[in-house]
Coordinates of C-alpha atoms and ligand atoms in Angstrom, one line a residue:
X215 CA 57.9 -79.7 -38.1
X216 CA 56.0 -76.5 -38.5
X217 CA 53.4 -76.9 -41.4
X218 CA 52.6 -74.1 -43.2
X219 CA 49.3 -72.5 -44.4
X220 CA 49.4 -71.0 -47.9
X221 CA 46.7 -68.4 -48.7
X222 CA 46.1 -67.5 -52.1
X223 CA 44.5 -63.4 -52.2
X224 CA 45.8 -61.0 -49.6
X225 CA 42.5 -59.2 -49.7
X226 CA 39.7 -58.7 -47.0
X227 CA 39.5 -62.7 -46.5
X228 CA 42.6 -63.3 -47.4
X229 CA 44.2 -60.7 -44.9
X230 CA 41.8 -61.8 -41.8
X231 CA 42.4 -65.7 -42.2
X232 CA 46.2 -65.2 -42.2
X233 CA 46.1 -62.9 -39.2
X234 CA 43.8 -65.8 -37.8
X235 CA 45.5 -69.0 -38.4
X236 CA 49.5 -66.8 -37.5
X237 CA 47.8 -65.6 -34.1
X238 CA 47.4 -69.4 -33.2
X239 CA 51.0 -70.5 -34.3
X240 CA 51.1 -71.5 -37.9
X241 CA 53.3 -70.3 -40.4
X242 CA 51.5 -68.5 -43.4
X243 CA 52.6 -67.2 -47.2
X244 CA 49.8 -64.8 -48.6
X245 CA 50.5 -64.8 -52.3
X246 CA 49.0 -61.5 -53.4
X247 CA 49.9 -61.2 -57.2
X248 CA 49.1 -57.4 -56.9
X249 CA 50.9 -54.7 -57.5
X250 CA 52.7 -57.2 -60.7
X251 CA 49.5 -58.2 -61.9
X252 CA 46.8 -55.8 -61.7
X253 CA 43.2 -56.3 -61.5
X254 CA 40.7 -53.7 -63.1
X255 CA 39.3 -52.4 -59.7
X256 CA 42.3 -52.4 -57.1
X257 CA 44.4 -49.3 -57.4
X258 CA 47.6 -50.3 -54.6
X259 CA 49.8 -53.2 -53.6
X260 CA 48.2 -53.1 -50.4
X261 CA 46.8 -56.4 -48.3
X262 CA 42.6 -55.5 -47.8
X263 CA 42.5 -52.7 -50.1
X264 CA 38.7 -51.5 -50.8
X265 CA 38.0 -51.6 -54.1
X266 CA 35.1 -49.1 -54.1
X267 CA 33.0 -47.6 -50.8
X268 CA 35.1 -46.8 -47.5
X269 CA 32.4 -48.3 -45.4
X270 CA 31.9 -51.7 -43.2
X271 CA 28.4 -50.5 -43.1
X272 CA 26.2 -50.6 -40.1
X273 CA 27.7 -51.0 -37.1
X274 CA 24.8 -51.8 -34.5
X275 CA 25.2 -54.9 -33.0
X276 CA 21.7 -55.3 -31.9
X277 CA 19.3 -54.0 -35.2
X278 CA 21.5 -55.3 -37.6
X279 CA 23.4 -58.4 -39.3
X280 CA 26.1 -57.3 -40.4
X281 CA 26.7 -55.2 -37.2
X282 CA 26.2 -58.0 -35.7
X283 CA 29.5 -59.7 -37.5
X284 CA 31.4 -57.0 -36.7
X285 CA 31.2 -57.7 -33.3
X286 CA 31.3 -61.4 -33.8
X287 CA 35.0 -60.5 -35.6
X288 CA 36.2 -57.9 -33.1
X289 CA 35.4 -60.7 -30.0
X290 CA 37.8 -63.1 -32.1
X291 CA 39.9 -60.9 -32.3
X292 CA 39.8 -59.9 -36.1
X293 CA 42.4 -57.5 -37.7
X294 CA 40.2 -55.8 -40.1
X295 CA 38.2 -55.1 -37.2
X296 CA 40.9 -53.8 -34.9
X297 CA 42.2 -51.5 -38.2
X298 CA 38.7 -50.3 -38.6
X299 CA 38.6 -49.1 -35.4
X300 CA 41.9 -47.1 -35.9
X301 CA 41.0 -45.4 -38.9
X302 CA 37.2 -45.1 -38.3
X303 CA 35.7 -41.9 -39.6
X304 CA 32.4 -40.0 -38.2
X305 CA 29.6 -41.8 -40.7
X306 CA 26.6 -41.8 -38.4
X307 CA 25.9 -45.3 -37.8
X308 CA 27.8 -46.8 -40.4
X309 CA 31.7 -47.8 -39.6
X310 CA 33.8 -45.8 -42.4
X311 CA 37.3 -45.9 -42.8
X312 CA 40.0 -43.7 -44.3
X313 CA 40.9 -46.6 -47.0
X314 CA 44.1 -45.7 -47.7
X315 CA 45.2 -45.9 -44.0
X316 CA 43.1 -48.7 -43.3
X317 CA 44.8 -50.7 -45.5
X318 CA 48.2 -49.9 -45.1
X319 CA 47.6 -50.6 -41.2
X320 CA 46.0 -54.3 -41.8
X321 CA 49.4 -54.5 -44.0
X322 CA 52.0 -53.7 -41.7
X323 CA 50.8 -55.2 -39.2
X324 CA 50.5 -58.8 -41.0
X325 CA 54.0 -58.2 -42.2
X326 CA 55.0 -57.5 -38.7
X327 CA 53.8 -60.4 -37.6
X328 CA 56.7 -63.0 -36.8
X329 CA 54.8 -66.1 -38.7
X330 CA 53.6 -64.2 -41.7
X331 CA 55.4 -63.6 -45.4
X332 CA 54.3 -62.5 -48.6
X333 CA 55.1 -63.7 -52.0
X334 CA 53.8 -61.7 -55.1
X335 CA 53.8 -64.4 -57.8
X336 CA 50.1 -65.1 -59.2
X337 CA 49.1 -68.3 -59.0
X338 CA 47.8 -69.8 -62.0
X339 CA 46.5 -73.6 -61.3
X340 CA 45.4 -75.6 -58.6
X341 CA 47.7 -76.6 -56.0
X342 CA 48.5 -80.5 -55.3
X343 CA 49.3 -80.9 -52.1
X344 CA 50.3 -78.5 -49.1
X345 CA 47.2 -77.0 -46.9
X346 CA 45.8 -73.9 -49.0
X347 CA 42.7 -71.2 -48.4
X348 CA 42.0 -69.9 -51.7
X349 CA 40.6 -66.3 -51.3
X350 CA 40.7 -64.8 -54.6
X351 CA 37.7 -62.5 -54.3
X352 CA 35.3 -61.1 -57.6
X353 CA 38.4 -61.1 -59.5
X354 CA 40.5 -63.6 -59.6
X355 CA 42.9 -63.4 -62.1
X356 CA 42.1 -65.6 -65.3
X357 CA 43.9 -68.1 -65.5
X358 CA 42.9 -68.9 -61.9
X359 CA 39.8 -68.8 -63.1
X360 CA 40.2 -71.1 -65.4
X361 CA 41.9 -73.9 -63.4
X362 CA 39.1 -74.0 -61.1
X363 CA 36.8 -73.6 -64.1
X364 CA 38.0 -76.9 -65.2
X365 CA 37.9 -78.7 -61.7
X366 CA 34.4 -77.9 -60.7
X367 CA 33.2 -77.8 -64.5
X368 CA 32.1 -74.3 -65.7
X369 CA 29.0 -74.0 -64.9
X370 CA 29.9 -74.2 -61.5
X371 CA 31.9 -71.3 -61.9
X372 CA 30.1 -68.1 -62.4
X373 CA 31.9 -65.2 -64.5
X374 CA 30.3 -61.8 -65.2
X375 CA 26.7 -62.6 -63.8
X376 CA 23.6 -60.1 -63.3
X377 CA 21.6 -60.4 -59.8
X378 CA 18.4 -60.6 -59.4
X379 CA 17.0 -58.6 -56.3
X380 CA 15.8 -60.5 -52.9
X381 CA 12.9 -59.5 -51.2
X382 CA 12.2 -60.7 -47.2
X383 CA 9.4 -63.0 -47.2
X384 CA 7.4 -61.0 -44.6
X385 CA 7.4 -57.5 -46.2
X386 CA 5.3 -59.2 -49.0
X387 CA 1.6 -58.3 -49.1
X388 CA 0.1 -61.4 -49.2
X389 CA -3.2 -60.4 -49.2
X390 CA -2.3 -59.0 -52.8
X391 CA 0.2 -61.8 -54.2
X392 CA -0.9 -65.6 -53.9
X393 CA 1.3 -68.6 -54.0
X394 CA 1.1 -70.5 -57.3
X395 CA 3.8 -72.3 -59.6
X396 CA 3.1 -71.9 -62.9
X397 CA 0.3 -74.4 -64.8
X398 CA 0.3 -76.0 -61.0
X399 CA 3.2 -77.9 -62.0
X400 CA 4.6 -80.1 -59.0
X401 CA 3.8 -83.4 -57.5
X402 CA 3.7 -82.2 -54.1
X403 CA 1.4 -79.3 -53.1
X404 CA 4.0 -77.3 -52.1
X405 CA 5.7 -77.6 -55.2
X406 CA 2.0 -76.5 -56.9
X407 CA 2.5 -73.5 -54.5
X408 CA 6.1 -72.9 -55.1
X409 CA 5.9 -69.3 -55.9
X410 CA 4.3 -65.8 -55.1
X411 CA 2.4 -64.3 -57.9
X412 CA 1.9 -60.5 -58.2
X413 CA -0.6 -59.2 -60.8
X414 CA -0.3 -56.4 -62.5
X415 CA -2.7 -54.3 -64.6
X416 CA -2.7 -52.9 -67.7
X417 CA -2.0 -49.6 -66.7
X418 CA 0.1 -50.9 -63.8
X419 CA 2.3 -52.5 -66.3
X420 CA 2.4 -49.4 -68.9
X421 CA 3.2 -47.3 -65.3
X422 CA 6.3 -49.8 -64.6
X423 CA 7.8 -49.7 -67.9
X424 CA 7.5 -46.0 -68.4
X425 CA 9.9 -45.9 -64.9
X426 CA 12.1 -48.3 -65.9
X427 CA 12.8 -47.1 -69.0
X428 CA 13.5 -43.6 -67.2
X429 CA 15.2 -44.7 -63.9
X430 CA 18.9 -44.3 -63.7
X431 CA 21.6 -47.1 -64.7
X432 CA 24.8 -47.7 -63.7
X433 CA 27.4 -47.7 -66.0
X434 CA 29.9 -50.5 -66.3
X435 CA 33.0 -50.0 -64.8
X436 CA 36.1 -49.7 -67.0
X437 CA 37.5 -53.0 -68.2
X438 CA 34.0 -55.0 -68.2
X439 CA 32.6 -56.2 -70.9
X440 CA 29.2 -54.6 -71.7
X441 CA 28.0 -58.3 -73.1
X442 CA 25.4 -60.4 -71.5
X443 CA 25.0 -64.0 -71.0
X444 CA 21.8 -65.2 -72.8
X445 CA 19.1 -65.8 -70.9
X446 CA 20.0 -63.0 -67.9
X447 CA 19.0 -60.0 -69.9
X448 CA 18.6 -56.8 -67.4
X449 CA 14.6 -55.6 -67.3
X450 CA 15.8 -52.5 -68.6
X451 CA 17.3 -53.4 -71.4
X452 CA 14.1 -56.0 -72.2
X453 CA 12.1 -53.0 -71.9
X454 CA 14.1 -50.9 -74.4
X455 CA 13.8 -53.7 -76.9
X456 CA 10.0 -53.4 -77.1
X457 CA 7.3 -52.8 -74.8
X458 CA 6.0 -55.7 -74.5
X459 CA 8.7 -58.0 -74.6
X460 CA 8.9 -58.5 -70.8
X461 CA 4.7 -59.2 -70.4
X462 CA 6.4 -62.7 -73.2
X463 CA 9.1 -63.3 -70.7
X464 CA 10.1 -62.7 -66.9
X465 CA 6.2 -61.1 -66.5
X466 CA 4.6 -63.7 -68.8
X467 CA 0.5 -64.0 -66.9
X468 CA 0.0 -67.6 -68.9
X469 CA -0.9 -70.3 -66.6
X470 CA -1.6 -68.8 -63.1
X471 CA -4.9 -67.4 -61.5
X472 CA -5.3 -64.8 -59.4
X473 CA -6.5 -66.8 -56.0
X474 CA -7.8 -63.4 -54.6
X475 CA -9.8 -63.0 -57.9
X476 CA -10.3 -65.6 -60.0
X477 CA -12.3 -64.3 -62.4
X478 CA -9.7 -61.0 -63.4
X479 CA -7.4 -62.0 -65.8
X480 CA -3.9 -60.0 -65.1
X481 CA -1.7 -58.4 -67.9
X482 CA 1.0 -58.8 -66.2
X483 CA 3.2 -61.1 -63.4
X484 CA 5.8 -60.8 -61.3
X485 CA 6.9 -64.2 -60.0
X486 CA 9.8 -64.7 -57.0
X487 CA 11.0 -67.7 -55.8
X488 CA 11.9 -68.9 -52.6
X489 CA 16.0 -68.5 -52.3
X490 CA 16.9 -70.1 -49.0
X491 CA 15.7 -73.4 -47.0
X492 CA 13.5 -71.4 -44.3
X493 CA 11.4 -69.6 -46.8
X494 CA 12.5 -66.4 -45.2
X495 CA 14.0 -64.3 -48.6
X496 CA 12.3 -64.6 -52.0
X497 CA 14.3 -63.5 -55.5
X498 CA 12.6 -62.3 -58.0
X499 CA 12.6 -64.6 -61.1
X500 CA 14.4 -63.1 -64.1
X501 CA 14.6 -59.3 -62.4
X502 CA 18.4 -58.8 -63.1
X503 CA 18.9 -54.8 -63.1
X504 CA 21.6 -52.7 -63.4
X505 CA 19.1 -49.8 -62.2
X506 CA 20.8 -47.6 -59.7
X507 CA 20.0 -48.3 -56.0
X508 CA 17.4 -45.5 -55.0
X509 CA 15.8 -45.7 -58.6
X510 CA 15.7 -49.5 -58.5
X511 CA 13.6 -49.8 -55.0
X512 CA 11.0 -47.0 -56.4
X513 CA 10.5 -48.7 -59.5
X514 CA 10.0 -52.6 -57.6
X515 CA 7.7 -50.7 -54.9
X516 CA 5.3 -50.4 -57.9
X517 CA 5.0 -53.7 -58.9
X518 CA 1.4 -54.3 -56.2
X519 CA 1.9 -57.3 -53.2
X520 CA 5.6 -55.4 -53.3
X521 CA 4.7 -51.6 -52.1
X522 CA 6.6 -52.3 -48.7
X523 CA 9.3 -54.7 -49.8
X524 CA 12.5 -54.7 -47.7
X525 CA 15.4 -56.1 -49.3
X526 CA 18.2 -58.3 -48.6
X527 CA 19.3 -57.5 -51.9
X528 CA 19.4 -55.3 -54.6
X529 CA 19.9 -56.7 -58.3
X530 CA 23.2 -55.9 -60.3
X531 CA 25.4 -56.4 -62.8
X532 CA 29.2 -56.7 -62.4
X533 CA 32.0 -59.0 -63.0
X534 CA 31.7 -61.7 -60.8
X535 CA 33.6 -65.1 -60.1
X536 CA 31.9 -67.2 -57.2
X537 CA 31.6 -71.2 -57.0
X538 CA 28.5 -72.6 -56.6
X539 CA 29.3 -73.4 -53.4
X540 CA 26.3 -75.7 -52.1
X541 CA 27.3 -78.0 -54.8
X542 CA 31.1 -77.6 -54.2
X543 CA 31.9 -76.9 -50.8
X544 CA 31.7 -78.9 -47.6
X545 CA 30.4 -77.2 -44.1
X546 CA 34.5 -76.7 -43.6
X547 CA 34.7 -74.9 -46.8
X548 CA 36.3 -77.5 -48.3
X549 CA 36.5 -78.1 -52.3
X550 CA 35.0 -81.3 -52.0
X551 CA 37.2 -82.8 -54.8
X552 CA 39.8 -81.7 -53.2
X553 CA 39.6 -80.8 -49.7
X554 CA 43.1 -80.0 -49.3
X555 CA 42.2 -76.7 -50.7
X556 CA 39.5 -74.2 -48.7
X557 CA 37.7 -71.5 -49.9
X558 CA 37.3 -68.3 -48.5
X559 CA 35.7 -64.3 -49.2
X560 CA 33.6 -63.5 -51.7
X561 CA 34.6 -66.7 -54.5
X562 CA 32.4 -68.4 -52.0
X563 CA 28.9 -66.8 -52.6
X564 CA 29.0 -63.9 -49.8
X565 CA 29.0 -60.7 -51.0
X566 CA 30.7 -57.3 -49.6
X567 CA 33.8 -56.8 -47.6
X568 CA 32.3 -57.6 -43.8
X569 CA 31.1 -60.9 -45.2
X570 CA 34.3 -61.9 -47.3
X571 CA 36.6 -60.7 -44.3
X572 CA 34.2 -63.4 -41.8
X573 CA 34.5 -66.3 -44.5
X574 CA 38.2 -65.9 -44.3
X575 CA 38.0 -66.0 -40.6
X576 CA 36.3 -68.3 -40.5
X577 CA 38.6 -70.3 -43.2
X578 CA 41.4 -69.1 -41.2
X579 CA 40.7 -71.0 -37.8
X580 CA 39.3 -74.0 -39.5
X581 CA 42.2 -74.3 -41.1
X582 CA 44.1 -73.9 -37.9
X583 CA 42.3 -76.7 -36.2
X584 CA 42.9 -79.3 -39.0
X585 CA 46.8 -78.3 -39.2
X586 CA 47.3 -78.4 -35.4
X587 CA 44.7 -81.4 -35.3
X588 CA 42.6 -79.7 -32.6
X589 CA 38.9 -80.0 -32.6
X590 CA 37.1 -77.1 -34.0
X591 CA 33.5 -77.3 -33.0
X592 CA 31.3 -76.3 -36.5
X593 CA 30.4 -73.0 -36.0
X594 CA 26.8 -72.1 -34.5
X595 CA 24.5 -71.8 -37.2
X596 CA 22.2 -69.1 -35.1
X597 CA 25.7 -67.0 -35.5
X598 CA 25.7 -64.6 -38.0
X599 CA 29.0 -66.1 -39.5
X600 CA 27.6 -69.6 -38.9
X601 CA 23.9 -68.9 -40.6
X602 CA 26.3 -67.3 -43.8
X603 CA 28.4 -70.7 -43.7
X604 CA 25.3 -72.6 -43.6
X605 CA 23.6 -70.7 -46.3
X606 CA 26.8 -70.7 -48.9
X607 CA 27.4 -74.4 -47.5
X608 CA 24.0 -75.9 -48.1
X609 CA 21.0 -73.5 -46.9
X610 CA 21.1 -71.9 -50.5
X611 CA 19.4 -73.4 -53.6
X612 CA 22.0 -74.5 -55.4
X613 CA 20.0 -73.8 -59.4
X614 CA 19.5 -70.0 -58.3
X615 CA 22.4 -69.3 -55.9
X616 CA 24.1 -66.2 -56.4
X617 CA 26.3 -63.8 -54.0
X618 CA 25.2 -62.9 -50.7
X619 CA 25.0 -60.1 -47.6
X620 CA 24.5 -61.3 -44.4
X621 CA 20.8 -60.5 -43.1
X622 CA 18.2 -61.7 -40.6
X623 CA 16.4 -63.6 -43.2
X624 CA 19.1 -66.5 -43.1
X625 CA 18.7 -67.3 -39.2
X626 CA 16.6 -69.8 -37.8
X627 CA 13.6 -68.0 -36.5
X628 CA 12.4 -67.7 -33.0
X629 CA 9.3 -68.7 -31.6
X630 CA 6.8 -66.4 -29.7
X631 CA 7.9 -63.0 -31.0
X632 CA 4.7 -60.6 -32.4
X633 CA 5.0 -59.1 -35.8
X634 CA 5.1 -55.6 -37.3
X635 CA 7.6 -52.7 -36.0
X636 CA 8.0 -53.3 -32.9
X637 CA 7.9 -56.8 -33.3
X638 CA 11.0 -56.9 -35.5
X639 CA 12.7 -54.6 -33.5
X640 CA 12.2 -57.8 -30.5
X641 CA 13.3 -60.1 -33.1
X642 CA 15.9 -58.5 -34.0
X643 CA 17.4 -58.1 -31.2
X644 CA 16.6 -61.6 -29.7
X645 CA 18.5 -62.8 -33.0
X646 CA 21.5 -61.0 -32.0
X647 CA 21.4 -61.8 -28.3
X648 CA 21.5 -65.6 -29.4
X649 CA 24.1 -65.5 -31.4
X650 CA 26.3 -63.3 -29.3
X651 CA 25.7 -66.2 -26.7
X652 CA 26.4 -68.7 -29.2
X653 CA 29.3 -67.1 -30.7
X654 CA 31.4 -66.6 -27.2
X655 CA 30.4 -70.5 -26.5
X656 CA 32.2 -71.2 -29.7
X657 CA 35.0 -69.0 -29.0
X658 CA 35.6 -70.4 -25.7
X659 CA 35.9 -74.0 -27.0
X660 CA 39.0 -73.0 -28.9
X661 CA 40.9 -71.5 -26.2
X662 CA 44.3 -73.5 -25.4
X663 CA 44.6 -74.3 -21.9
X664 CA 48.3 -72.0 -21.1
Ligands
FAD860 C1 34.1 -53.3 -58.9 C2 33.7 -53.8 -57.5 C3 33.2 -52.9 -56.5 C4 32.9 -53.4 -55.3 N1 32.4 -52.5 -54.3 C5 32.1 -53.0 -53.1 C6 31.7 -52.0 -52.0 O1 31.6 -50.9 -52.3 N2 31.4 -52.5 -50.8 C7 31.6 -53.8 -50.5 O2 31.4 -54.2 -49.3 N3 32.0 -54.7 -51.5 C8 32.3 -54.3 -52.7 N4 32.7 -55.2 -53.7 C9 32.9 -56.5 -53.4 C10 34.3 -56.7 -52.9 O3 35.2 -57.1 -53.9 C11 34.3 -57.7 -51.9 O4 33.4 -57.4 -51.0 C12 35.6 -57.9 -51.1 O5 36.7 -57.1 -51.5 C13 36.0 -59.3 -51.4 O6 37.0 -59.7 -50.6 P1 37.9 -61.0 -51.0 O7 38.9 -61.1 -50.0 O8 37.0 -62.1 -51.3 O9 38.4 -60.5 -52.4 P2 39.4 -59.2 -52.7 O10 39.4 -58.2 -51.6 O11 39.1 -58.8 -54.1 O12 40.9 -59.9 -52.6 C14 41.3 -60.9 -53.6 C15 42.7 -60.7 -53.8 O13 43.2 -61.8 -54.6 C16 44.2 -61.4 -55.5 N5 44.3 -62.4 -56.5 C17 43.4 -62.7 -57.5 N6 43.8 -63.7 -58.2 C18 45.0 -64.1 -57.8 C19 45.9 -65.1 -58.2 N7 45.7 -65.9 -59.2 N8 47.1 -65.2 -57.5 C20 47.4 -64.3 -56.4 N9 46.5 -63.3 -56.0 C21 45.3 -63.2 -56.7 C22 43.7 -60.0 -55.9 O14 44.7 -59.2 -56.3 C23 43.1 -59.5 -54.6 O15 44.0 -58.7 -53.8 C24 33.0 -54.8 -55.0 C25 33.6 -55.6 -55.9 C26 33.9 -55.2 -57.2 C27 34.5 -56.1 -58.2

């Protein structure tokens, strides 16, 4: 008896682990609730609609990450990749689409495809039994929401959530910043030296507030709530409350000395904290903003030991539902409590439409190998979509984890590169060598002999 594959979401992950798991055989039913229930940011009925830029961003497969999962997805054979590539528009470096054509290719041709069918119902709780990817994206309708809300327990399930920005370890001047936890708490010492300390001057500080007070916000988007959690307050809207009232929170100077100066007291300090198991990407403690982009890198490139900060990410606010997937999610995706039902796109910690389309590629041929009963070997984690599994899966602090793009600073390094320019550029490009070798390995260990 053919079993069938029920995937809840027809949007980028949704529509890319269907057209996986149908190309090898199975029998899928997207259930995309769209165009009868609406959410506040999708416009069509379509399958893979873009809810806001046209762009899969960079497409260089040899400087770059998510270039690099491009061409992981277009070797396996990807639909959102192949649709791109029809409806690509000149964008420099950057793979841009015409959306509206995009999407209504990546729809006809699932709905073309002999083992695929759509039903538009919502779904509103948790499935039973059956096999299921659940690919509900940012936002997944609420009642949804809710029934996973009450299997994982709430705070597992994040709603409405400000980011804090990341920072790559080694654009942080070091000579500048100094690692210290606060009051040297920890029993190990490098629990004492948990965290990198910038100081900040008086006038350094005065300097930073004046441009975040004046650097450009962006607005909420219609249909979100302008209220905050407690305790996730954006800097900006600290720093309108009073002057001071970040130096008696996120910036608080009480109980850490500067190592490169003792004796000089700072007014000010900027704490981050390591973010993933190989030390490579830092957050910034307590540095949600809803500053825009280009504002919001000028204003962090004051704060000193950050001048030449690259980042992985930049803070946010937006409506947001993700599971706290290191907790919740086995290295198959898997809800734990119930590993009948899979998890794929951006409900699973990843962030932007590349990385949700690869989670639900991902989904989509684990999910193949467990119906058919064929071995799937776990995906390489030097792979750009293995080193994103293996940071949603377990690399990823669980107490801090929030969505992510897929960047350098979550593979494995390599030995025996040099630093600086033209020693990233080697790195760089080594990365992507290794994982294109790792990836077709993979690949090839799937293929069923004719
Ligand atoms: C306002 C906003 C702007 C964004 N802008 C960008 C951007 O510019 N670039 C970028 O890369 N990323 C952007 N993102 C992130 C973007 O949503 C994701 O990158 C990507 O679309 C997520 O893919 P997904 O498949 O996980 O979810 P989606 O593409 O959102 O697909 C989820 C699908 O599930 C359906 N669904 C939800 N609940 C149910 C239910 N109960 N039953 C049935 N169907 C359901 C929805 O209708 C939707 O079609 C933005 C997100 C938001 C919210």
């Amino acid at each position: 008896m053919t079993q069938t594959l029920h995937i809840v979401g027809g949007g980028m992950a949704g529509s890319e682990a269907a057209w996986q798991a149908a190309q090898a055989g199975l029998k899928v039913v997207i259930h995309e609730m769209r165009p009868s229930v609406e959410t506040f940011a999708h416009r069509t009925g379509k399958l893979a609609e873009m809810v806001c830029s046209n762009s899969f961003r960079s497409d260089d497969d040899e400087q770059n990450a998510v270039g690099l999962l491009h061409w992981e997805m277009r070797r396996a054979g990807g639909i959102v990749m192949a649709m791109a590539a029809q409806h690509r528009l000149p964008a420099g470096g950057a793979l841009a689409v015409d959306r509206e054509a995009f999407s209504q290719a990546v729809t006809d041709a699932l709905m073309a495809h002999p083992n695929i069918s759509r039903s538009d119902a919502e779904i509103t709780a948790l499935p039973d039994s059956g096999h299921w990817i659940i690919a509900t994206g940012p936002l997944t309708s609420d009642a949804l929401g809710q029934a996973i809300a009450a299997e994982t327990g709430t705070d597992a399930l994040a709603f409405f959530d400000a980011i804090a920005p990341i920072v790559h370890a080694d654009s942080i001047d070091m000579d500048t910043a100094w690692l210290q936890s606060r009051y040297d708490k920890g029993e190990t010492e490098e629990e004492q030296r948990a965290y990198v300390n910038c100081p900040m001057t008086k006038p350094e500080y005065e300097a930073f507030i004046d441009a975040l007070l004046a650097a450009e916000k962006a607005e909420f988007h219609e249909g979100e709530t302008a209220g905050y959690f407690d305790g996730c307050l954006p800097i900006e809207v600290m720093a309108e409350r009073g002057r001071e009232t970040l130096r008696h929170g996120p910036m608080k100077p009480i109980g850490l000395t500067n190592a490169h100066k003792p004796d000089d007291k700072p007014y000010a300090v900027v704490q981050l904290r390591r973010d993933n198991a190989l030390g490579t990407l830092f957050n910034i403690v307590g540095f949600q903003t809803k500053m825009k982009y280009g504002a919001q890198t000028e204003v962090l490139r004051m704060i000193p030991g950050l001048q030449n900060a690259r980042f992985a990410r930049l803070g946010g606010i937006h409506r947001n539902t993700f599971l706290n997937s290191p907790t919740l999610l086995d290295n198959q995706m898997r809800l734990r409590s119930k590993p009948h039902l899979r998890f794929a796109g951006q409900i699973t910690g990843v962030e932007g439409y590349v990385e949700s389309a690869a989670m639900g590629l991902a989904a989509g041929r684990m999910a193949v190998a467990e119906i058919l009963g064929r071995p799937l070997p776990v995906i390489p984690q030097d792979t750009a979509h293995g080193a994103l599994i293996h940071h949603i899966t377990g690399g990823a602090e669980a107490k801090s984890f929030q969505p992510m793009n897929v960047n350098f600073g979550l593979f494995r390094p390599l030995e025996g590169i040099k630093g600086g320019r033209r020693g990233r550029k080697d790195r760089y490009k080594a990365y992507t060598d290794r994982a294109k070798a790792d990836w077709e390995t993979w690949l090839a260990a799937q293929e069923v002999p004719a």
